[in-house]
Amino acid sequence: AVAVGAAEEDGVEMAAGLQDRLTFDSFVEGQGNAFALAIAKQVASWADGHFNPVFFCGPYGYGKTHLLNAIAWEAQRLRPDAKVVYLTAERFLSTFVKAMQDRSTAAFKESLRSADMLLLDDVQFVGGKTSTQEELLSTLTALIEDGKRIVFSADRAPMALTEVEPRLRSHLAAGLTCPVEAGDRELKIAVAQNRLKALSALGVVQGEANPEVLAQLVDRTPGSMRELEGAVNTLAAAAGSRLSAVSVDEASTLLGAALRGGPERRITVDEIQKTVADHFNMKQADLLSERRTRAVARPRQIAMYLCKQHTTRSYPDIGRRFGGRDHTTVLHGVRKIEELMPQDDQIARDVEALTRKLRG
């Protein structure tokens, strides 16, 4: 049996960077990640009829690494005799380069291709590295042919990985692409509560935080779940046994610079529509209209794509805000832009320019 987290086997570090606390028990479920969590549990259970490979994609810091870690731990628990390999893309790259330098690529290939389950995190980092991509494609093909399980994660969908070679992109997209979406306010509060509960079990804090303190922490901590957990850690370390007595004002003082950025600026559907309309010299009403000419339809699809990327709105909700369109129309639009971005330089430039404007 190969233990997940073993130091090294056949030249490849096994489960490099796997963290004890990143399990299914500690994963907080919400509207934006429920589907991803269900798929992850299915993969970890070695269930028949799964899609292969499974590709988790979404913004940085919203749980993809947590899911891959949880899959690895649970899969190994259920099948101790199975060989489960977890690697970051950087670790895959550095180990492959070292194997080439040491002329031990045969051992490297064998260590991966003998895996029963391979999990590769942040696969976008192999982009632009030709020989590494070729090796990953060969490994992927060999494992699929042998019926082995493969799980990937990246910050965007496979076909949006423009620096990845087209054949590899196609293989990455051939299974199930599973979005892990940005968390809404309710989920962020649950994550903060869950982190405090874990710290309480470790004896770092005592008592429960004032709900208003947690609400302020969530509303004024910009960015990802990782950054939110960092702010919770800061609060816990500063408050200790006085956690339940900490007021909103005192929490602001304790957290200091972590909250100085003020409330996170939320990008709205209306703002996206106005920005897209201005970029393409259109009226916002055109995006909501029934017009289907390409001059209107393509900007509308780009706007829908940006709404899915930069807001927590669901497909049905986005559809309602685009003239009452069905959620399948929105889904088609989003996927169309994901498909076109690697092929059409102008669309890729438009999306990049609009993203800069929205974040600006």
XYZ file of N, CA and C in Angstrom, residues 24 27-44 54-58 62-64 66-68 70-71 151 176-181:
117
model
N -13.310 16.277 3.969
C -14.721 16.555 3.708
C -15.425 17.083 4.957
N -15.018 20.836 5.153
C -15.432 21.613 3.983
C -16.831 22.182 4.227
N -17.001 23.476 4.035
C -18.282 24.131 4.275
C -19.062 24.206 2.965
N -20.231 23.596 2.947
C -21.041 23.542 1.742
C -21.905 24.783 1.597
N -22.038 25.275 0.366
C -22.891 26.424 0.075
C -23.417 26.330 -1.342
N -24.173 27.337 -1.740
C -24.807 27.320 -3.061
C -23.787 27.221 -4.196
N -22.635 27.875 -4.017
C -21.666 27.911 -5.105
C -20.796 26.680 -5.229
N -20.818 25.781 -4.217
C -19.909 24.627 -4.277
C -20.589 23.286 -4.034
N -21.920 23.286 -3.901
C -22.630 22.048 -3.554
C -22.445 20.965 -4.618
N -22.539 21.344 -5.889
C -22.370 20.369 -6.966
C -20.947 19.816 -6.975
N -19.969 20.713 -6.815
C -18.567 20.290 -6.791
C -18.313 19.324 -5.627
N -18.894 19.607 -4.469
C -18.711 18.741 -3.304
C -19.310 17.360 -3.560
N -20.491 17.320 -4.160
C -21.138 16.037 -4.452
C -20.297 15.197 -5.410
N -19.744 15.850 -6.439
C -18.897 15.137 -7.400
C -17.619 14.657 -6.723
N -17.033 15.491 -5.873
C -15.797 15.109 -5.181
C -16.016 13.874 -4.315
N -17.137 13.826 -3.612
C -17.430 12.661 -2.771
C -17.645 11.412 -3.615
N -18.251 11.591 -4.780
C -18.461 10.452 -5.680
C -17.126 9.903 -6.171
N -16.219 10.798 -6.545
C -14.885 10.374 -7.006
C -14.145 9.647 -5.887
N -14.188 10.220 -4.681
C -13.462 9.648 -3.542
C -13.977 8.274 -3.149
N -12.100 14.306 -13.993
C -12.932 15.340 -13.376
C -12.071 16.580 -13.225
N -12.611 17.713 -13.640
C -11.840 18.964 -13.688
C -12.573 20.032 -12.882
N -12.035 20.375 -11.706
C -12.616 21.429 -10.871
C -11.996 22.767 -11.273
N -12.841 23.762 -11.519
C -12.315 25.065 -11.924
C -13.060 26.182 -11.205
N -12.349 27.268 -10.965
C -12.967 28.398 -10.301
C -11.928 29.354 -9.766
N -11.148 29.421 -3.328
C -12.531 29.098 -2.993
C -12.790 27.608 -2.800
N -11.738 26.799 -2.612
C -11.965 25.435 -2.174
C -11.526 24.321 -3.089
N -10.897 24.634 -4.223
C -10.490 23.568 -5.135
C -9.423 22.676 -4.506
N -8.850 22.307 -1.361
C -9.503 21.600 -0.253
C -10.194 20.344 -0.772
N -10.911 20.462 -1.883
C -11.618 19.298 -2.438
C -10.645 18.210 -2.885
N -9.548 18.592 -3.540
C -8.584 17.585 -3.989
C -7.931 16.886 -2.803
N -9.317 16.498 0.154
C -10.364 15.669 0.763
C -10.574 14.384 -0.025
N -10.546 14.491 -1.352
C -10.681 13.297 -2.190
C -9.546 12.318 -1.900
N -8.066 13.473 -11.462
C -8.732 14.690 -11.006
C -7.782 15.871 -11.200
N -15.623 15.591 -17.006
C -16.622 16.454 -16.373
C -15.931 17.714 -15.869
N -16.359 18.867 -16.364
C -15.867 20.144 -15.858
C -16.824 20.630 -14.786
N -16.291 20.838 -13.603
C -17.127 21.095 -12.429
C -16.743 22.436 -11.798
N -17.586 23.464 -11.932
C -17.222 24.779 -11.388
C -17.301 24.833 -9.867
N -16.323 25.515 -9.268
C -16.360 25.857 -7.843
C -16.479 27.369 -7.805
N -17.664 27.857 -7.502
C -17.949 29.278 -7.667
C -17.620 30.075 -6.405
